mmCIF file of C-alpha atoms in Angstrom:
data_model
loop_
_atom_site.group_PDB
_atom_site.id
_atom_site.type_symbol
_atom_site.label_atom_id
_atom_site.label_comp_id
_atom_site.label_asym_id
_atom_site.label_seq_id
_atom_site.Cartn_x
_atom_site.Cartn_y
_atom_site.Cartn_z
ATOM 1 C CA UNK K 1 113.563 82.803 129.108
ATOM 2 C CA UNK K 2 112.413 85.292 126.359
ATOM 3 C CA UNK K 3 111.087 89.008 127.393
ATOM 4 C CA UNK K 4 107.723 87.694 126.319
ATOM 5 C CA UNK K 5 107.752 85.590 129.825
ATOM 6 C CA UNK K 6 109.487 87.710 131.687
ATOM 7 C CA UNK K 7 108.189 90.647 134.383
ATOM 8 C CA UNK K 8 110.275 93.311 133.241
ATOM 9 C CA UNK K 9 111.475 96.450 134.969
ATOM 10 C CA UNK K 10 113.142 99.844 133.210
ATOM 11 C CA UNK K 11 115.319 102.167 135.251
ATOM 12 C CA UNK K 12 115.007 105.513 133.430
ATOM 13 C CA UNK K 13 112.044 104.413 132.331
ATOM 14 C CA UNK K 14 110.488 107.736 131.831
ATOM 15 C CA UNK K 15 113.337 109.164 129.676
ATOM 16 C CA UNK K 16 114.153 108.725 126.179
ATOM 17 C CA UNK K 17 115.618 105.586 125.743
ATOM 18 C CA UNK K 18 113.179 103.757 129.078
ATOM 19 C CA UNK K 19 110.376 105.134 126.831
ATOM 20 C CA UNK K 20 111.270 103.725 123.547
ATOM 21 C CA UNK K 21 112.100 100.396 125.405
ATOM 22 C CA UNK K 22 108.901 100.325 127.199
ATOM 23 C CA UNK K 23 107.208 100.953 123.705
ATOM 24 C CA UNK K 24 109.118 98.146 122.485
ATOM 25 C CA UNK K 25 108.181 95.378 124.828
ATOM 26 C CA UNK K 26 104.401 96.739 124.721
ATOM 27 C CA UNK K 27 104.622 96.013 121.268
ATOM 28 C CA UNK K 28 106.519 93.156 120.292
ATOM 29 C CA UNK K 29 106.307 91.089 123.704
ATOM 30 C CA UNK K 30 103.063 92.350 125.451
ATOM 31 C CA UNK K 31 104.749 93.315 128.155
ATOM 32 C CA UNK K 32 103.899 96.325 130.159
ATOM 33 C CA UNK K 33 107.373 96.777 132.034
ATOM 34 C CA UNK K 34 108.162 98.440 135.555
ATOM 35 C CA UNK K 35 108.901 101.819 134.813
ATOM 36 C CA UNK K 36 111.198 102.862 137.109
ATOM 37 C CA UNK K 37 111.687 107.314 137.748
ATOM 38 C CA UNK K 38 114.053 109.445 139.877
ATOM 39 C CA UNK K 39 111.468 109.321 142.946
ATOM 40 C CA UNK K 40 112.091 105.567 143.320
ATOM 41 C CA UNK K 41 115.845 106.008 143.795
ATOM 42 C CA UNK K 42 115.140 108.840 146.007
ATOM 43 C CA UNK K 43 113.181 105.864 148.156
ATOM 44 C CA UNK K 44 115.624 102.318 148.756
ATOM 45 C CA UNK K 45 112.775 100.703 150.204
ATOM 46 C CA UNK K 46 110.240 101.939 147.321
ATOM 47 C CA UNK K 47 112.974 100.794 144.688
ATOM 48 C CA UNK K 48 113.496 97.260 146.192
ATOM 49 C CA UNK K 49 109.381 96.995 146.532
ATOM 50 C CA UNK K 50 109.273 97.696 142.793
ATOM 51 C CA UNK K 51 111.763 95.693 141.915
ATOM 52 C CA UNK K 52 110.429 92.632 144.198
ATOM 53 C CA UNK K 53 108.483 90.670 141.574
ATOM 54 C CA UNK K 54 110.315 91.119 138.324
ATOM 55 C CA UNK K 55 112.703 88.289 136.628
ATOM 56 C CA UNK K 56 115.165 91.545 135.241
ATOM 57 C CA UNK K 57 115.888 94.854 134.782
ATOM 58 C CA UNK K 58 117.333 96.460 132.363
ATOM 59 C CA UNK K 59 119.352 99.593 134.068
ATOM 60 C CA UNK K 60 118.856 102.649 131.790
ATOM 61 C CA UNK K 61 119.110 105.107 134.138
ATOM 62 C CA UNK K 62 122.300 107.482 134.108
ATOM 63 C CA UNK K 63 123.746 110.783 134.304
ATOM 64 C CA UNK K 64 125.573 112.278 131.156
ATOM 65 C CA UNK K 65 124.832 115.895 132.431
ATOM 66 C CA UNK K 66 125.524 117.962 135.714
ATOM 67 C CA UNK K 67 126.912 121.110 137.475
ATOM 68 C CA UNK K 68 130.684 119.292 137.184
ATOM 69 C CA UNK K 69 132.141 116.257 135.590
ATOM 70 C CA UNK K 70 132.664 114.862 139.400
ATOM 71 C CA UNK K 71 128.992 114.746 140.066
ATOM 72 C CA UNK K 72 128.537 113.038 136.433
ATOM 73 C CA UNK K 73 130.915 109.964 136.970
ATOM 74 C CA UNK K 74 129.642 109.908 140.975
ATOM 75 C CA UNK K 75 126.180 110.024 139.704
ATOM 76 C CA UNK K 76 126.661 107.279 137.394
ATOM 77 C CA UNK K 77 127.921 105.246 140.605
ATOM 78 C CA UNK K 78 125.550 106.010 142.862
ATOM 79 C CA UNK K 79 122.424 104.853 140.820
ATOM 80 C CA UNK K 80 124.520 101.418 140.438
ATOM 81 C CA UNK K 81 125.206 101.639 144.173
ATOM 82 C CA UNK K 82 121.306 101.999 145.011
ATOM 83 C CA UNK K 83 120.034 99.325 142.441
ATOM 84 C CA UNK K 84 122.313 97.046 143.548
ATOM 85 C CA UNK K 85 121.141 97.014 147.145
ATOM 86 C CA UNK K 86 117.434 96.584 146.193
ATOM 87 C CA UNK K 87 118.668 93.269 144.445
ATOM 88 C CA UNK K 88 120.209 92.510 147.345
ATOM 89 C CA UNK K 89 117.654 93.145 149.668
ATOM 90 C CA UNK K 90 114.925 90.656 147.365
ATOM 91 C CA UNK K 91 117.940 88.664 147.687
ATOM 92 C CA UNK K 92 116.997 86.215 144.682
ATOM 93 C CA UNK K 93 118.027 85.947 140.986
ATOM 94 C CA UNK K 94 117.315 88.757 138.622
ATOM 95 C CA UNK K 95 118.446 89.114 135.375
ATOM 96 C CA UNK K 96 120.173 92.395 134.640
ATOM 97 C CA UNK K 97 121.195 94.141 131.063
ATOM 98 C CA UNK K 98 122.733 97.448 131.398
ATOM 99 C CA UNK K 99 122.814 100.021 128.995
ATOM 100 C CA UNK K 100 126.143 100.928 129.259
ATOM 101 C CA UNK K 101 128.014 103.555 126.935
ATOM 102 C CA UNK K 102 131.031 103.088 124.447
ATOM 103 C CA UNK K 103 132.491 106.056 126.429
ATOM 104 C CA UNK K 104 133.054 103.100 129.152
ATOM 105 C CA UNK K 105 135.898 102.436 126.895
ATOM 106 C CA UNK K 106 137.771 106.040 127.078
ATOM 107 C CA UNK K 107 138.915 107.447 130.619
ATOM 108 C CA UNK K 108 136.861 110.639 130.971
ATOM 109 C CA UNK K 109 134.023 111.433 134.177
ATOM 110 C CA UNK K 110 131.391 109.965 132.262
ATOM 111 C CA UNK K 111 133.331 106.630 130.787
ATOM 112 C CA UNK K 112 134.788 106.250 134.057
ATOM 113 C CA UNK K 113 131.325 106.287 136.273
ATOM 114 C CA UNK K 114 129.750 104.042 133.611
ATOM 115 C CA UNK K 115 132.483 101.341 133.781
ATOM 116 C CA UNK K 116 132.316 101.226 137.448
ATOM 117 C CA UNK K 117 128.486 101.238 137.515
ATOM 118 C CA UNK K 118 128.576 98.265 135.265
ATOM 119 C CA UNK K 119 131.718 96.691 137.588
ATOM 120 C CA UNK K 120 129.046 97.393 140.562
ATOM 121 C CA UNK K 121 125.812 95.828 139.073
ATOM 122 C CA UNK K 122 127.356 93.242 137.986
ATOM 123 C CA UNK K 123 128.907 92.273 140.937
ATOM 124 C CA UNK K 124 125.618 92.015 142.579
ATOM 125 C CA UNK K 125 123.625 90.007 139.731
ATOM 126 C CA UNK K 126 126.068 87.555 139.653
ATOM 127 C CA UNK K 127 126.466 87.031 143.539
ATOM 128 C CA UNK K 128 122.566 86.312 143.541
ATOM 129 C CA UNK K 129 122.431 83.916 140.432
ATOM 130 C CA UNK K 130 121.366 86.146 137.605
ATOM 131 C CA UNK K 131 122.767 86.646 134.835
ATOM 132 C CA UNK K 132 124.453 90.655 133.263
ATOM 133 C CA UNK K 133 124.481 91.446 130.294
ATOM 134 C CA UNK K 134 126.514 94.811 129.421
ATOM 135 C CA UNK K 135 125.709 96.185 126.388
ATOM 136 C CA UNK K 136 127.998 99.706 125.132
ATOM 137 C CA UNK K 137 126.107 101.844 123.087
ATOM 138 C CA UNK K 138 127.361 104.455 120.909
ATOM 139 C CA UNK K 139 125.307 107.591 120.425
ATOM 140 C CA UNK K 140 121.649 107.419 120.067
ATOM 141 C CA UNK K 141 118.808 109.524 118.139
ATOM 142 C CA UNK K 142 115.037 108.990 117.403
ATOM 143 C CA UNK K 143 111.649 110.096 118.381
ATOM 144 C CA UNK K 144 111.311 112.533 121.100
ATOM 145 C CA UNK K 145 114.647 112.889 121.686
ATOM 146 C CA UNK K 146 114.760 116.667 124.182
ATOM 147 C CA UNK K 147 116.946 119.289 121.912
ATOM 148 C CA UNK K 148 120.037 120.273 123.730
ATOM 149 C CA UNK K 149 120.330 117.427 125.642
ATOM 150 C CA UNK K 150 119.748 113.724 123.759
ATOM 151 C CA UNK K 151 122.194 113.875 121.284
ATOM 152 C CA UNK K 152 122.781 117.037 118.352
ATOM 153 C CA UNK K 153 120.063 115.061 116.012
ATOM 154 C CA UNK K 154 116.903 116.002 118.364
ATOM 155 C CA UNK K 155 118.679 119.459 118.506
ATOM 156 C CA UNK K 156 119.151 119.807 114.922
ATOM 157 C CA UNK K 157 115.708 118.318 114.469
ATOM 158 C CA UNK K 158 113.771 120.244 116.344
ATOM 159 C CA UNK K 159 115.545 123.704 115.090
ATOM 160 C CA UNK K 160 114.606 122.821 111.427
ATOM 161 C CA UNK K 161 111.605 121.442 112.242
ATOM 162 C CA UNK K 162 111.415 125.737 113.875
ATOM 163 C CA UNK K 163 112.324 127.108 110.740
ATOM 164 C CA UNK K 164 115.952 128.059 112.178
ATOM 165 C CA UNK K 165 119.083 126.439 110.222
ATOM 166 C CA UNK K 166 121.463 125.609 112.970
ATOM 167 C CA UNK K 167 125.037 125.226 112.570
ATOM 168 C CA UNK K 168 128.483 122.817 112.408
ATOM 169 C CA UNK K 169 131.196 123.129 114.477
ATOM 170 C CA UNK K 170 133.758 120.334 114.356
ATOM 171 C CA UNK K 171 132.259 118.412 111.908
ATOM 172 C CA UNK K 172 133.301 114.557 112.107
ATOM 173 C CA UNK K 173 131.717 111.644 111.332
ATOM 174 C CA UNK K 174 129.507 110.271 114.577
ATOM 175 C CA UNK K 175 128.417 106.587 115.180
ATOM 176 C CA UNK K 176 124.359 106.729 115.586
ATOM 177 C CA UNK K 177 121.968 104.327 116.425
ATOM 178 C CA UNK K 178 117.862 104.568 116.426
ATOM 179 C CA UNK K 179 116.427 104.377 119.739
ATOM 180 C CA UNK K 180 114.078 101.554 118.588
ATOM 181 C CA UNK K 181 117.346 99.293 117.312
ATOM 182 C CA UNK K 182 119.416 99.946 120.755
ATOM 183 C CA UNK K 183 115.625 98.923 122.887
ATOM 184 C CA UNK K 184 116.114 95.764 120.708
ATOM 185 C CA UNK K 185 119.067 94.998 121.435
ATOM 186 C CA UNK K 186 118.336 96.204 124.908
ATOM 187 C CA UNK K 187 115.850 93.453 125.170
ATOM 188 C CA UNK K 188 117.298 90.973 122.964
ATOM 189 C CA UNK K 189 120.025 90.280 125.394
ATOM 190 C CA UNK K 190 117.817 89.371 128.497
ATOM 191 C CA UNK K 191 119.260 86.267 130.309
ATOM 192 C CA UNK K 192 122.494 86.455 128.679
ATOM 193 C CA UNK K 193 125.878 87.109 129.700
ATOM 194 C CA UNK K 194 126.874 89.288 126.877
ATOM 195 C CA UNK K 195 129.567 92.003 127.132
ATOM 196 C CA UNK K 196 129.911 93.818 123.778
ATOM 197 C CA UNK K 197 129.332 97.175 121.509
ATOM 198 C CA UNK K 198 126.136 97.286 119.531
ATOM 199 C CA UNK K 199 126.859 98.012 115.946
ATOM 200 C CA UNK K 200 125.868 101.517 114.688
ATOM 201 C CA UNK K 201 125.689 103.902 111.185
ATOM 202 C CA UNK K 202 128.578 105.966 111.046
ATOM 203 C CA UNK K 203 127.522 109.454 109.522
ATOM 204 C CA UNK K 204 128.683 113.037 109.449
ATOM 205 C CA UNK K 205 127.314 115.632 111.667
ATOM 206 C CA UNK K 206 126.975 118.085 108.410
ATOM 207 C CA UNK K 207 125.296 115.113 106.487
ATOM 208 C CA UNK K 208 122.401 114.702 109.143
ATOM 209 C CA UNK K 209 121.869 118.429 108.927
ATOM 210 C CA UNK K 210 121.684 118.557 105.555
ATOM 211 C CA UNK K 211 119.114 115.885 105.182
ATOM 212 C CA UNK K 212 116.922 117.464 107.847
ATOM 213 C CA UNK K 213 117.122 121.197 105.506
ATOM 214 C CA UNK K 214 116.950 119.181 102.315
ATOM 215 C CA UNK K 215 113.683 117.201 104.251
ATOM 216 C CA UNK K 216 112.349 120.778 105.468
ATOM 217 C CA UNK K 217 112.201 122.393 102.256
ATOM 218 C CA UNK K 218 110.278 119.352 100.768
ATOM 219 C CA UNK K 219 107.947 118.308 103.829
ATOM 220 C CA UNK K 220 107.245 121.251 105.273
ATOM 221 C CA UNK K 221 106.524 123.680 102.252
ATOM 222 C CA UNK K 222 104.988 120.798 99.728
ATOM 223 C CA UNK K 223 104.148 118.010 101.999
ATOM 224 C CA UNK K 224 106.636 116.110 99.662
ATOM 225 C CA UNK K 225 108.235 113.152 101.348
ATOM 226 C CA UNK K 226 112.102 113.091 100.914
ATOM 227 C CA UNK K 227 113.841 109.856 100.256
ATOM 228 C CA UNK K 228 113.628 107.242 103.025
ATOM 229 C CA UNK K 229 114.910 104.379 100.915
ATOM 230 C CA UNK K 230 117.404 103.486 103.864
ATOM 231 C CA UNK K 231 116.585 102.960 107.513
ATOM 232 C CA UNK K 232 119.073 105.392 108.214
ATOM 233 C CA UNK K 233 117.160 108.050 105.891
ATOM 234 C CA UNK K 234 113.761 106.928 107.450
ATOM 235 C CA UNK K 235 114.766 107.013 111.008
ATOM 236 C CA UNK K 236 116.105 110.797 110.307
ATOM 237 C CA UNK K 237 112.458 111.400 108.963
ATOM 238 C CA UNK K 238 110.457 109.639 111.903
ATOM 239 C CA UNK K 239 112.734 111.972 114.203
ATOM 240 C CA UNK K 240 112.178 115.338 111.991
ATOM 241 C CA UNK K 241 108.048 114.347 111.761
ATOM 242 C CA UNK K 242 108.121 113.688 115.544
ATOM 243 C CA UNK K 243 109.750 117.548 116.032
ATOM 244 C CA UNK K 244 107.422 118.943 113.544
ATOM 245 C CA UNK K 245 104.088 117.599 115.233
ATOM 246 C CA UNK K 246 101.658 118.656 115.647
ATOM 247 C CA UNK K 247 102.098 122.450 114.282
ATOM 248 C CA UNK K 248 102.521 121.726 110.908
ATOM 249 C CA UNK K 249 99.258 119.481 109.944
ATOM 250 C CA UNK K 250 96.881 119.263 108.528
ATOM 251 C CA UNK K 251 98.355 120.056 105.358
ATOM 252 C CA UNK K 252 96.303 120.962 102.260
ATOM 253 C CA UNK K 253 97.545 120.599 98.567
ATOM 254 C CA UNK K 254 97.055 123.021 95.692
ATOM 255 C CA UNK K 255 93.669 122.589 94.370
ATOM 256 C CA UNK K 256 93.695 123.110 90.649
ATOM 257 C CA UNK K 257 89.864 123.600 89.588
ATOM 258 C CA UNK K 258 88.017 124.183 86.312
ATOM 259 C CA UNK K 259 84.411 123.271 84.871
ATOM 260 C CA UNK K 260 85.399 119.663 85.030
ATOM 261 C CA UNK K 261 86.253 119.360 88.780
ATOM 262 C CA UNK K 262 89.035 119.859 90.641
ATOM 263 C CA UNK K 263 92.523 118.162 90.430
ATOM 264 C CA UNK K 264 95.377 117.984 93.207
ATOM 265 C CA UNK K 265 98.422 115.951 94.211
ATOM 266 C CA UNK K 266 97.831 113.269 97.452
ATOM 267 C CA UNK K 267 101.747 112.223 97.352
ATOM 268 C CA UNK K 268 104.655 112.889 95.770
ATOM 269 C CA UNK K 269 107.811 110.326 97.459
ATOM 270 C CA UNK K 270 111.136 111.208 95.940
ATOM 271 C CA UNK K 271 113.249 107.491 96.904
ATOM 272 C CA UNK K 272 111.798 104.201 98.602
ATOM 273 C CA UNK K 273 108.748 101.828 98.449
ATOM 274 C CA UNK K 274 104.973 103.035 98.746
ATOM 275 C CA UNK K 275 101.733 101.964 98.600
ATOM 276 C CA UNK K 276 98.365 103.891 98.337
ATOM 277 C CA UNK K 277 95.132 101.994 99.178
ATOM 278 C CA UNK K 278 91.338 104.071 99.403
ATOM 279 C CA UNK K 279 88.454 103.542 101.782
ATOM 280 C CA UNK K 280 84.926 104.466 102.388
ATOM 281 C CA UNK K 281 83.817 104.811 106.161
ATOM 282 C CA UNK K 282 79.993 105.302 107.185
ATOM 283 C CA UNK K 283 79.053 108.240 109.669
ATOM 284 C CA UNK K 284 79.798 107.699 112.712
ATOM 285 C CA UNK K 285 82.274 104.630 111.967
ATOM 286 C CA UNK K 286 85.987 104.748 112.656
ATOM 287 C CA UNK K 287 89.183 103.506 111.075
ATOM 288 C CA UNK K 288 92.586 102.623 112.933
ATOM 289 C CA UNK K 289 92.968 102.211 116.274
ATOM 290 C CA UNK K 290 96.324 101.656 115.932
ATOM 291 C CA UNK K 291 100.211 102.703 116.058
ATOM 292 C CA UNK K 292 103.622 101.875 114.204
ATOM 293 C CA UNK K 293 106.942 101.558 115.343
ATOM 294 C CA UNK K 294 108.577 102.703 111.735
ATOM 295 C CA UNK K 295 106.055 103.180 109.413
ATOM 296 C CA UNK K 296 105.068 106.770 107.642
ATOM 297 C CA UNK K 297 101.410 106.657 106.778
ATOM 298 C CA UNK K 298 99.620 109.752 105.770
ATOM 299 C CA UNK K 299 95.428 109.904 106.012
ATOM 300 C CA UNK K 300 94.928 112.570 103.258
ATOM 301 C CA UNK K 301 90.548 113.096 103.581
ATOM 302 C CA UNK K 302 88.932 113.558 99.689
ATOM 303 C CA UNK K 303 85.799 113.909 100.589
ATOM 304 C CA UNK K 304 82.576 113.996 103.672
ATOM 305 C CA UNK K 305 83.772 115.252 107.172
ATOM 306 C CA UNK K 306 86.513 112.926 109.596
ATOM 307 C CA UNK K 307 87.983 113.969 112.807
ATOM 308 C CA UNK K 308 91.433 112.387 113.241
ATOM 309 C CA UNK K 309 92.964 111.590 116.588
ATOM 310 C CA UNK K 310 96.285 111.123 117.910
ATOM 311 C CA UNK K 311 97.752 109.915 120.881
ATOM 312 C CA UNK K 312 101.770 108.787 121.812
ATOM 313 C CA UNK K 313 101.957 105.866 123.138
ATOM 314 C CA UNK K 314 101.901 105.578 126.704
ATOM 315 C CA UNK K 315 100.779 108.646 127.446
ATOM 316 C CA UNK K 316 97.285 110.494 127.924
ATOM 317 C CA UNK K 317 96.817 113.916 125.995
ATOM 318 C CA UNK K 318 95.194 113.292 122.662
ATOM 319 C CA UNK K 319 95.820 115.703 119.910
ATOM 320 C CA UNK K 320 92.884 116.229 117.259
ATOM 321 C CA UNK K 321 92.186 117.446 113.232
ATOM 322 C CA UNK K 322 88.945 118.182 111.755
ATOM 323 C CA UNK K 323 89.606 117.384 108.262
ATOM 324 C CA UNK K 324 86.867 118.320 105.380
ATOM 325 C CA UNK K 325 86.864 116.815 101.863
ATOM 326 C CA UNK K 326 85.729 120.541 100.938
ATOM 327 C CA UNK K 327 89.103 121.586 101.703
ATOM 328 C CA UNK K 328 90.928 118.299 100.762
ATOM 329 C CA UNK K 329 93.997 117.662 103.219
ATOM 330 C CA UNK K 330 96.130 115.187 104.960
ATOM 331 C CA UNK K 331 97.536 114.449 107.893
ATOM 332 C CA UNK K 332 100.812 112.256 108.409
ATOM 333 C CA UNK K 333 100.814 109.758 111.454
ATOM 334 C CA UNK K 334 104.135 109.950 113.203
ATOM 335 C CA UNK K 335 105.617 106.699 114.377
ATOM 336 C CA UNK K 336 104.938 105.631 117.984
ATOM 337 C CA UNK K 337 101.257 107.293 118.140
ATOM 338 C CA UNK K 338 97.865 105.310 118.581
ATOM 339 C CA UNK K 339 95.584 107.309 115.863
ATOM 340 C CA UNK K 340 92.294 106.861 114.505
ATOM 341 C CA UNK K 341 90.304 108.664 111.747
ATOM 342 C CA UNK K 342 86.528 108.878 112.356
ATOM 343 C CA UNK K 343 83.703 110.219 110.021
ATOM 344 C CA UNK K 344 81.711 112.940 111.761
ATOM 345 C CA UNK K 345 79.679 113.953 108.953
ATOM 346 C CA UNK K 346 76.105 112.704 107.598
ATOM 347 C CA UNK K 347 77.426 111.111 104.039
ATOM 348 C CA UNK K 348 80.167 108.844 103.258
ATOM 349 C CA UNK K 349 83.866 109.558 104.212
ATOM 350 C CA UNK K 350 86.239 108.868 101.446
ATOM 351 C CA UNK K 351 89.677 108.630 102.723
ATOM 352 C CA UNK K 352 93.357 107.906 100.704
ATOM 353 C CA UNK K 353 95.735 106.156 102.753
ATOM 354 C CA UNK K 354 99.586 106.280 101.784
ATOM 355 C CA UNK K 355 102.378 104.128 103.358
ATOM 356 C CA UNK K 356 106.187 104.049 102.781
ATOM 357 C CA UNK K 357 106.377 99.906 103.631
ATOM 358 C CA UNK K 358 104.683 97.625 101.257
ATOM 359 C CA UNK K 359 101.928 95.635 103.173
ATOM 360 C CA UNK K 360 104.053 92.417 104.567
ATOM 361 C CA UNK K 361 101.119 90.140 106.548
ATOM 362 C CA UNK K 362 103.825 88.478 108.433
ATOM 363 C CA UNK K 363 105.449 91.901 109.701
ATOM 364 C CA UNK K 364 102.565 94.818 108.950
ATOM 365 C CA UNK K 365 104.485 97.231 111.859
ATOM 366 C CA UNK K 366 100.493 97.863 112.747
ATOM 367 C CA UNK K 367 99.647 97.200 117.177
ATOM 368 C CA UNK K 368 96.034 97.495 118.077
ATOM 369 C CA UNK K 369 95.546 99.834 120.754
ATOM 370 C CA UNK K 370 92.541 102.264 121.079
ATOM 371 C CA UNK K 371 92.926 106.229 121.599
ATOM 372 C CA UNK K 372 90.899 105.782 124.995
ATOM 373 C CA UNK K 373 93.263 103.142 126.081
ATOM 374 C CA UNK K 374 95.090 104.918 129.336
ATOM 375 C CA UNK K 375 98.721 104.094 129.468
ATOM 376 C CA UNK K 376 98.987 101.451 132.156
ATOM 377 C CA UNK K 377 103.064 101.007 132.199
#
């Protein structure tokens, strides 16, 4: 049975890895999973009413932080504990994949309370037909990752993105994976029985940091896109742009103007694919409507009026520019948000458009879904 047929619930499905998951199978599948929050383990009988139509679960939910390492590898245990009774009190097949860490591997209070959590869950999905798959992932970054608490990349992100230049202690070299590969996996492994470490990017602590300064001095001071020629590179840059927003747009060139007209840069990429394409939009009419998973695209206004709007995906608050060919600027559309670009003026809107991927038809990384759309997962 693929995820596309499947009734789908998240555990931790408000955090960072439950949302990029849930993103994922909105997406990809069209499914609008089960998000599943701390109040429904504080409930057994809410959890196991939640739980009592869906085919599987995939069990995000964990504790990597609390007041001592006892209540970590208990608290890992006790969220097992609780799921497993509300599969045993619908007390029918369900399909479960954990997200499990590769700390399970090394015997410290977080390893230990994941191993057992996956011994317990297990336990249970088998006994009621289902099948477990227990997938060990190493260290994650991405998109809206919270500083100080995700991983050191949404820290180090989100102090660049500041203006502050954190620091290295200890550098090593760190196995990462992008949120959006591990919620593939995550979902690729529905209905199986697999047991096994998901492959990451090793890289060094001081190396991520210097890409996100290197990235800074570019992006932030000359709207210059570094080099995202890798997906490792790229991801880094979807993380940064997600820490920057919305502060630092719009952004507006150097105008360079004379009795001819006026000149001024739209892009300048220093590594990796691109594609420019132009359009003209009538007042009143609007463009987009849409978000990406991976894809940069900027919306850089050269001339009439345009309101652009923003939204992340599954949530409500919409963020908005009034751009003005007058002043010509740009906005860039981080990865994961519906946006839009509308012409409020009374002439023609001519807009640039810049992406990183070259238009594939058969994989465009484009999902319809409208700024008004409320988020219904």
């Amino acid at each position: 049975m693929t995820a596309d047929s499947k009734r789908i619930a998240i555990t931790g499905g408000f955090g960072f890895l439950g949302w990029h998951t849930a993103c994922r199978l909105r997406a990809l599948h069209q499914v609008e999973p089960v998000r599943l929050g701390r109040e429904d383990f504080a409930d057994p009988a809410l959890l196991a009413a939640k739980l009592a139509d869906v085919d599987a679960v995939i069990h995000i939910a964990g504790v990597n932080r609390a007041d001592s390492d006892a209540a970590v590898e208990q608290g890992n245990i006790d969220l097992a504990t609780t799921l497993s009774a509300a599969l045993r009190e619908i007390a029918r097949p369900v399909d479960v994949v954990f997200a499990n860490s590769i700390q399970a591997q090394l015997d410290n209070p977080y390893g230990r309370g994941k191993a057992e959590a996956a011994r317990i869950v297990k336990e249970a999905a088998v006994e009621l037909g289902g099948h477990f798959a227990d997938l060990l992932l190493p260290n994650l970054f991405g998109e809206h990752g919270r500083p100080g608490y995700n991983s050191f990349v949404a820290t180090f992100a989100h102090e660049v993105a500041a203006g502050r230049t954190p620091s290295v202690t200890g550098d090593r070299e760190i196995e990462l994976l992008h949120a959006q590969d591990a919620a593939a996996a995550l979902i690729e492994a529905l209905g199986s029985d697999v047991c096994e470490v998901v492959p990451a990017e090793a890289i060094a602590i001081s190396e991520v940091l210097r890409f996100f300064l290197e990235t800074h001095e570019l992006y932030a001071t000359r709207g210059e896109v570094p080099d995202i020629s890798t997906p490792m590179r790229r991801n880094l840059f979807n993380t940064y742009r997600a820490a920057a927003f919305p502060d630092m747009w719009p952004v507006s060139p150097q105008v360079h103007g004379d009795n001819r007209g006026d000149l001024y840069e739209t892009v300048r990429a220093h590594g990796g694919t691109g594609m420019a394409f132009m359009s003209t939009t009538l007042p009143g009419q609007k463009r987009g409507e849409h978000y990406h998973l991976h894809k940069v695209e900027r919306f850089f206004v050269v001339k009439g009026e345009a309101e652009i709007e923003l939204r992340r995906l599954l949530h409500d608050d919409v963020v908005s520019f009034r751009l003005s060919g007058d002043k010509p600027s740009f906005v860039d559309m981080p990865a994961l948000w519906v946006h839009n670009i509308r012409n409020v003026g009374d002439s023609e809107l001519i807009t640039m458009f810049w992406a990183d991927q070259l238009l594939d038809m058969d994989n465009p990384d484009q999902f319809p879904e409208t700024i008004a759309q409320e988020a219904t997962a």
